């Protein structure tokens, strides 16, 4: 995903689209929790002017990450839209928009894609219930992992007698 300035200037007043699959396996070296990276589909368009080149792209694919609870592999989907601007000249004014300065005569989009993917890695990811049986145990002596819905329906056995007391009291008033 590298282009020289002369390649890009040919498309200055024309439609220039990007539709490629790229491998970014090197982000596993930076973020050790990433177990696998799918080929990322980079799709979008490029706007080229005399002073800047703007990429409007969508990055789609998935990462394999460990479940925070059971360490089972979880397929985490990545679907990011971004706009990245590369300045061809040094800016004469400050802008609030983040822009990249072109180094030399080549625009390389790969470092930007790697950075975006690293920012997409969540702090915690949890697997689906049907996958969790492959990892850590879900119950043991005097404990079990329960969902919030199950917890609300279940009556604490220590309070079961109290519930019976109110049922008896209500029937006696009639």
Backbone as CSV, one residue per row, in Angstrom:
resi,resn,N_x,N_y,N_z,CA_x,CA_y,CA_z,C_x,C_y,C_z
1,UNK,0.829,-1.175,0.000,0.000,0.000,0.000,0.881,1.248,0.000
2,UNK,1.810,1.247,-0.937,2.701,2.388,-1.120,2.483,2.968,-2.506
3,UNK,2.512,4.286,-2.576,2.385,4.975,-3.857,3.408,6.099,-3.895
4,UNK,4.013,6.304,-5.054,4.901,7.454,-5.210,4.046,8.663,-5.570
5,UNK,4.599,9.826,-5.409,3.866,11.056,-5.700,3.509,11.132,-7.183
6,UNK,4.396,10.657,-8.036,4.107,10.716,-9.477,2.956,9.764,-9.843
7,UNK,2.861,8.600,-9.184,1.739,7.690,-9.423,0.421,8.347,-9.021
8,UNK,0.420,9.005,-7.890,-0.810,9.619,-7.394,-1.216,10.842,-8.208
9,UNK,-0.252,11.618,-8.687,-0.579,12.827,-9.439,-1.265,12.498,-10.773
10,UNK,-1.095,11.278,-11.278,-1.791,10.871,-12.499,-3.308,10.833,-12.284
11,UNK,-3.719,10.605,-11.056,-5.149,10.503,-10.725,-5.685,11.778,-10.087
12,UNK,-5.042,12.885,-10.320,-5.384,14.126,-9.618,-6.833,14.551,-9.820
13,UNK,-7.368,14.512,-10.987,-8.753,14.916,-11.238,-9.613,13.736,-11.668
14,UNK,-9.218,12.547,-11.280,-9.939,11.344,-11.664,-10.299,10.562,-10.401
15,UNK,-11.178,9.570,-10.583,-11.517,8.685,-9.465,-10.377,7.699,-9.241
16,UNK,-9.936,7.623,-8.007,-8.907,6.663,-7.624,-9.448,5.861,-6.458
17,UNK,-9.658,4.576,-6.673,-10.209,3.739,-5.618,-9.169,2.727,-5.154
18,UNK,-9.337,2.299,-3.915,-8.471,1.301,-3.310,-9.354,0.120,-2.947
19,UNK,-8.948,-1.087,-3.330,-9.675,-2.299,-2.987,-8.660,-3.434,-2.941
20,UNK,-8.056,-3.633,-1.754,-6.976,-4.610,-1.617,-7.121,-5.383,-0.315
21,UNK,-6.538,-6.572,-0.299,-6.384,-7.351,0.923,-4.916,-7.269,1.325
22,UNK,-4.667,-6.943,2.592,-3.289,-6.825,3.069,-3.104,-7.678,4.323
23,UNK,-1.890,-8.144,4.506,-1.524,-8.912,5.705,-0.828,-7.959,6.670
24,UNK,-1.256,-7.978,7.906,-0.645,-7.134,8.938,-0.275,-7.979,10.156
25,UNK,0.372,-9.115,9.896,0.748,-10.039,10.961,1.752,-9.432,11.948
26,UNK,2.465,-8.390,11.529,3.482,-7.807,12.406,2.899,-7.118,13.636
27,UNK,1.589,-6.858,13.671,1.013,-6.243,14.880,0.971,-7.249,16.033
28,UNK,1.107,-8.553,15.729,1.178,-9.558,16.798,2.453,-9.382,17.618
29,UNK,3.494,-8.830,17.008,4.747,-8.599,17.731,4.602,-7.437,18.717
30,UNK,3.773,-6.467,18.378,3.577,-5.299,19.230,2.575,-5.607,20.341
31,UNK,1.448,-6.211,19.981,0.396,-6.554,20.946,0.388,-8.070,21.108
32,UNK,0.946,-8.540,22.215,1.125,-9.983,22.426,-0.190,-10.734,22.612
33,UNK,-1.276,-10.040,22.958,-2.548,-10.736,23.167,-3.203,-11.146,21.850
34,UNK,-2.780,-10.581,20.736,-3.346,-10.950,19.432,-2.752,-12.293,19.028
35,UNK,-3.621,-13.283,18.845,-3.156,-14.617,18.481,-3.088,-14.823,16.973
36,UNK,-4.003,-14.168,16.247,-4.027,-14.317,14.785,-4.690,-13.084,14.180
37,UNK,-4.277,-12.745,12.964,-4.846,-11.605,12.247,-5.270,-12.090,10.867
38,UNK,-6.531,-11.823,10.528,-6.996,-12.206,9.191,-6.444,-11.206,8.170
39,UNK,-6.447,-11.568,6.885,-6.119,-10.554,5.880,-7.162,-9.432,5.959
40,UNK,-6.702,-8.210,6.027,-7.597,-7.056,6.164,-7.987,-6.541,4.782
41,UNK,-9.280,-6.314,4.607,-9.798,-5.794,3.345,-9.831,-4.270,3.460
42,UNK,-9.032,-3.601,2.647,-8.955,-2.144,2.627,-9.698,-1.678,1.385
43,UNK,-10.744,-0.889,1.605,-11.568,-0.447,0.481,-11.919,1.016,0.685
44,UNK,-11.870,1.792,-0.389,-12.231,3.199,-0.274,-11.798,3.994,-1.483
45,UNK,-11.732,5.296,-1.273,-11.349,6.191,-2.366,-10.264,7.149,-1.878
46,UNK,-9.589,7.756,-2.852,-8.499,8.679,-2.556,-8.776,10.001,-3.254
47,UNK,-8.707,11.095,-2.508,-8.833,12.446,-3.069,-7.437,13.052,-3.137
48,UNK,-7.056,13.506,-4.321,-5.706,14.030,-4.530,-5.794,15.480,-4.959
49,UNK,-5.086,16.345,-4.227,-5.015,17.754,-4.602,-3.541,18.147,-4.679
50,UNK,-3.277,19.406,-4.915,-1.898,19.864,-5.061,-1.151,19.868,-3.731
51,UNK,-1.884,20.003,-2.617,-1.217,20.119,-1.320,-1.396,18.912,-0.402
52,UNK,-2.385,18.053,-0.705,-2.612,16.920,0.192,-3.258,15.748,-0.550
53,UNK,-3.135,14.580,0.072,-3.764,13.352,-0.416,-4.590,12.814,0.746
54,UNK,-5.895,12.612,0.505,-6.795,12.163,1.561,-7.355,10.795,1.203
55,UNK,-7.186,9.843,2.128,-7.702,8.492,1.967,-8.975,8.351,2.801
56,UNK,-10.071,7.952,2.180,-11.330,7.642,2.856,-11.491,6.126,2.734
57,UNK,-11.139,5.405,3.793,-11.081,3.954,3.679,-11.882,3.259,4.776
58,UNK,-12.229,2.020,4.477,-12.857,1.120,5.445,-11.935,-0.090,5.581
59,UNK,-11.676,-0.496,6.828,-10.827,-1.652,7.122,-11.726,-2.731,7.713
60,UNK,-11.762,-3.895,7.065,-12.601,-4.998,7.539,-11.773,-6.267,7.660
61,UNK,-12.058,-7.029,8.697,-11.386,-8.306,8.934,-11.700,-8.752,10.345
62,UNK,-10.830,-9.576,10.902,-11.025,-9.986,12.285,-9.686,-10.299,12.942
63,UNK,-9.711,-10.253,14.265,-8.565,-10.612,15.087,-8.971,-11.792,15.959
64,UNK,-8.042,-12.679,16.249,-8.279,-13.753,17.205,-7.610,-13.321,18.511
65,UNK,-8.425,-13.162,19.551,-7.969,-12.701,20.858,-8.371,-13.718,21.926
66,UNK,-7.683,-13.748,23.063,-8.081,-14.670,24.127,-9.245,-14.108,24.935
67,UNK,-10.175,-14.996,25.317,-11.279,-14.609,26.190,-10.682,-14.199,27.538
68,UNK,-11.147,-13.108,28.106,-10.609,-12.617,29.376,-10.940,-13.531,30.540
69,UNK,-11.972,-14.336,30.399,-12.387,-15.213,31.494,-11.839,-16.625,31.339
70,UNK,-11.834,-17.157,30.107,-11.503,-18.570,29.911,-10.272,-18.818,29.050
71,UNK,-9.716,-17.804,28.412,-8.556,-17.879,27.523,-8.825,-18.664,26.240
72,UNK,-10.083,-18.900,25.907,-10.469,-19.540,24.651,-10.336,-18.500,23.531
73,UNK,-9.979,-18.946,22.320,-9.878,-18.032,21.180,-11.236,-17.412,20.864
74,UNK,-11.246,-16.088,20.675,-12.461,-15.357,20.324,-12.193,-14.612,19.017
75,UNK,-13.108,-14.764,18.071,-12.999,-14.058,16.788,-13.611,-12.670,16.985
76,UNK,-12.759,-11.633,17.002,-13.192,-10.255,17.237,-13.246,-9.519,15.897
77,UNK,-14.446,-9.146,15.425,-14.544,-8.489,14.118,-14.011,-7.052,14.153
78,UNK,-13.385,-6.667,13.057,-12.876,-5.297,12.891,-13.583,-4.699,11.688
79,UNK,-14.210,-3.547,11.891,-14.886,-2.832,10.813,-14.755,-1.342,11.131
80,UNK,-13.747,-0.707,10.555,-13.411,0.676,10.892,-13.434,1.545,9.646
81,UNK,-14.086,2.692,9.751,-14.006,3.701,8.694,-13.108,4.821,9.197
82,UNK,-12.220,5.283,8.341,-11.305,6.338,8.749,-10.981,7.245,7.562
83,UNK,-10.576,8.453,7.875,-10.098,9.406,6.880,-8.698,9.825,7.299
84,UNK,-7.740,9.558,6.448,-6.343,9.874,6.735,-5.824,10.837,5.679
85,UNK,-5.230,11.932,6.132,-4.744,12.973,5.233,-3.229,13.048,5.312
86,UNK,-2.594,13.054,4.156,-1.149,13.197,4.051,-0.853,14.540,3.399
87,UNK,-0.078,15.375,4.089,0.303,16.686,3.556,1.531,16.544,2.672
88,UNK,1.465,17.146,1.495,2.585,17.081,0.570,3.622,18.149,0.870
89,UNK,3.192,19.282,1.387,4.098,20.369,1.760,4.026,20.549,3.271
90,UNK,4.947,21.324,3.813,4.853,21.636,5.246,3.698,22.598,5.448
91,UNK,2.888,22.377,6.460,1.714,23.242,6.659,2.116,24.636,7.124
92,UNK,1.445,25.643,6.563,1.696,27.014,6.973,0.831,27.407,8.157
93,UNK,-0.169,26.594,8.447,-1.094,26.900,9.531,-1.394,25.621,10.313
94,UNK,-1.790,25.800,11.548,-2.149,24.664,12.399,-3.609,24.303,12.186
95,UNK,-3.887,23.013,12.147,-5.267,22.548,12.056,-5.525,21.592,13.218
96,UNK,-6.789,21.440,13.565,-7.133,20.516,14.630,-7.211,19.088,14.114
97,UNK,-7.295,18.932,12.825,-7.347,17.613,12.219,-5.949,17.007,12.211
98,UNK,-5.866,15.731,12.563,-4.570,15.072,12.546,-4.175,14.751,11.118
99,UNK,-2.977,15.155,10.744,-2.485,14.921,9.388,-1.113,14.280,9.466
100,UNK,-0.775,13.542,8.430,0.514,12.868,8.350,1.400,13.621,7.369
101,UNK,2.651,13.765,7.712,3.605,14.418,6.820,4.245,13.362,5.926
102,UNK,4.296,13.628,4.632,4.892,12.686,3.687,6.408,12.746,3.836
103,UNK,7.008,11.572,4.022,8.460,11.475,4.135,9.019,11.040,2.789
104,UNK,9.772,11.910,2.158,10.353,11.576,0.855,9.321,11.723,-0.255
105,UNK,9.331,10.778,-1.187,8.465,10.844,-2.366,7.426,9.718,-2.364
106,UNK,7.252,9.041,-1.218,6.372,7.876,-1.156,5.376,8.028,-0.007
107,UNK,4.107,7.701,-0.301,3.081,7.634,0.739,2.868,6.166,1.064
108,UNK,3.115,5.800,2.329,2.951,4.430,2.794,1.791,4.401,3.783
109,UNK,0.745,3.693,3.429,-0.460,3.629,4.260,-0.374,2.541,5.328
110,UNK,0.561,1.613,5.214,0.630,0.480,6.141,0.878,0.871,7.599
111,UNK,1.779,1.795,7.925,1.939,2.166,9.338,0.648,2.732,9.941
112,UNK,-0.119,3.452,9.149,-1.385,4.008,9.622,-2.390,2.890,9.873
113,UNK,-2.451,1.909,8.980,-3.364,0.779,9.141,-2.990,-0.030,10.382
114,UNK,-1.691,-0.259,10.594,-1.246,-0.983,11.792,-1.652,-0.241,13.059
115,UNK,-1.479,1.063,13.073,-1.842,1.866,14.238,-3.342,1.801,14.516
116,UNK,-4.150,1.890,13.479,-5.607,1.826,13.642,-6.020,0.472,14.203
117,UNK,-5.427,-0.604,13.699,-5.765,-1.937,14.189,-5.352,-2.129,15.641
118,UNK,-4.209,-1.599,16.021,-3.782,-1.703,17.420,-4.718,-0.938,18.344
119,UNK,-5.265,0.172,17.866,-6.215,0.930,18.673,-7.559,0.222,18.793
120,UNK,-7.861,-0.696,17.889,-9.122,-1.432,17.904,-9.121,-2.610,18.875
121,UNK,-7.954,-3.011,19.365,-7.890,-4.154,20.282,-8.530,-3.756,21.603
122,UNK,-9.588,-4.471,22.032,-10.251,-4.111,23.283,-9.427,-4.555,24.495
123,UNK,-9.707,-3.933,25.643,-9.011,-4.331,26.866,-9.467,-5.716,27.315
124,UNK,-10.761,-6.012,27.143,-11.309,-7.311,27.503,-12.245,-7.766,26.399
125,UNK,-12.243,-9.058,26.135,-13.182,-9.646,25.197,-13.655,-10.953,25.823
126,UNK,-14.940,-11.242,25.681,-15.508,-12.438,26.277,-16.079,-13.336,25.190
127,UNK,-15.937,-14.640,25.383,-16.443,-15.600,24.410,-17.923,-15.851,24.650
128,UNK,-18.562,-16.451,23.659,-19.964,-16.835,23.785,-20.067,-17.991,24.770
129,UNK,-21.258,-18.209,25.320,-21.450,-19.258,26.318,-21.124,-20.647,25.799
130,UNK,-21.444,-20.920,24.532,-21.193,-22.262,24.003,-19.699,-22.529,23.818
131,UNK,-18.872,-21.491,23.681,-17.424,-21.665,23.559,-16.755,-21.805,24.913
132,UNK,-17.366,-21.271,25.969,-16.717,-21.223,27.279,-16.509,-22.607,27.873
133,UNK,-17.224,-23.609,27.408,-17.071,-24.961,27.930,-15.714,-25.543,27.556
134,UNK,-15.075,-25.004,26.511,-13.761,-25.477,26.094,-12.642,-24.922,26.969
135,UNK,-12.896,-23.866,27.706,-11.856,-23.212,28.486,-11.938,-23.563,29.955
136,UNK,-11.994,-22.548,30.766,-12.015,-22.725,32.212,-13.333,-23.344,32.659
137,UNK,-13.335,-24.033,33.788,-14.583,-24.632,34.282,-15.596,-23.544,34.637
138,UNK,-16.869,-23.875,34.486,-17.932,-22.916,34.748,-18.576,-23.121,36.119
139,UNK,-18.167,-24.172,36.842,-18.686,-24.379,38.197,-17.691,-25.220,38.974
140,UNK,-17.861,-25.216,40.273,-16.994,-25.988,41.151,-17.687,-26.173,42.482
141,UNK,-16.927,-26.533,43.511,-17.520,-26.742,44.827,-17.957,-25.394,45.396
142,UNK,-19.258,-25.250,45.611,-19.883,-24.055,46.195,-19.812,-22.814,45.315
143,UNK,-19.602,-22.967,44.005,-19.618,-21.793,43.126,-19.997,-22.207,41.713
144,UNK,-20.495,-21.236,40.926,-20.766,-21.418,39.508,-20.878,-20.052,38.842
145,UNK,-20.542,-20.005,37.574,-20.683,-18.782,36.795,-22.132,-18.720,36.332
146,UNK,-22.817,-17.616,36.649,-24.213,-17.476,36.249,-24.390,-16.186,35.482
147,UNK,-25.421,-16.140,34.681,-25.765,-14.950,33.917,-26.688,-14.082,34.767
148,UNK,-26.794,-12.816,34.458,-27.640,-11.900,35.219,-29.101,-12.309,35.182
149,UNK,-29.588,-12.809,34.034,-30.992,-13.190,33.919,-31.316,-14.351,34.857
150,UNK,-30.421,-15.322,34.938,-30.638,-16.481,35.804,-30.605,-16.046,37.258
151,UNK,-29.725,-15.142,37.582,-29.577,-14.685,38.960,-30.858,-14.007,39.439
152,UNK,-31.521,-13.232,38.589,-32.727,-12.517,38.991,-33.892,-13.475,39.215
153,UNK,-33.959,-14.574,38.481,-35.064,-15.511,38.608,-34.887,-16.436,39.809
154,UNK,-33.679,-16.679,40.217,-33.380,-17.607,41.286,-33.624,-16.939,42.644
155,UNK,-34.299,-17.649,43.545,-34.547,-17.140,44.896,-33.460,-17.695,45.806
156,UNK,-32.914,-16.843,46.642,-31.897,-17.259,47.589,-32.515,-18.297,48.535
157,UNK,-31.902,-19.484,48.688,-32.502,-20.521,49.531,-32.656,-20.088,50.989
158,UNK,-31.865,-19.155,51.453,-31.990,-18.687,52.836,-33.271,-17.868,53.036
159,UNK,-33.778,-17.302,51.921,-34.987,-16.484,52.018,-36.234,-17.226,51.556
160,UNK,-36.107,-18.486,51.167,-37.253,-19.250,50.672,-38.316,-19.409,51.756
161,UNK,-37.886,-19.623,52.983,-38.853,-19.749,54.088,-39.623,-18.468,54.312
162,UNK,-38.994,-17.336,54.139,-39.662,-16.046,54.301,-40.732,-15.858,53.228
163,UNK,-40.454,-16.305,51.996,-41.447,-16.210,50.925,-42.664,-17.064,51.249
164,UNK,-42.446,-18.250,51.827,-43.559,-19.115,52.221,-44.386,-18.466,53.328
165,UNK,-43.740,-17.763,54.221,-44.438,-17.088,55.316,-45.439,-16.074,54.769
166,UNK,-45.020,-15.278,53.768,-45.928,-14.284,53.200,-47.054,-14.932,52.415
167,UNK,-46.806,-16.075,51.772,-47.860,-16.780,51.059,-48.925,-17.270,52.030
168,UNK,-48.547,-17.779,53.188,-49.469,-18.271,54.191,-50.257,-17.120,54.790
169,UNK,-49.604,-15.983,55.001,-50.251,-14.822,55.613,-51.335,-14.267,54.675
170,UNK,-51.064,-14.231,53.367,-52.023,-13.705,52.407,-53.262,-14.593,52.335
171,UNK,-53.100,-15.915,52.422,-54.249,-16.819,52.320,-55.102,-16.781,53.585
172,UNK,-54.549,-16.421,54.719,-55.298,-16.389,55.975,-56.199,-15.174,56.089
173,UNK,-55.933,-14.086,55.372,-56.725,-12.854,55.474,-58.061,-12.977,54.762
174,UNK,-58.209,-13.855,53.813,-59.459,-13.965,53.050,-60.504,-14.520,53.863
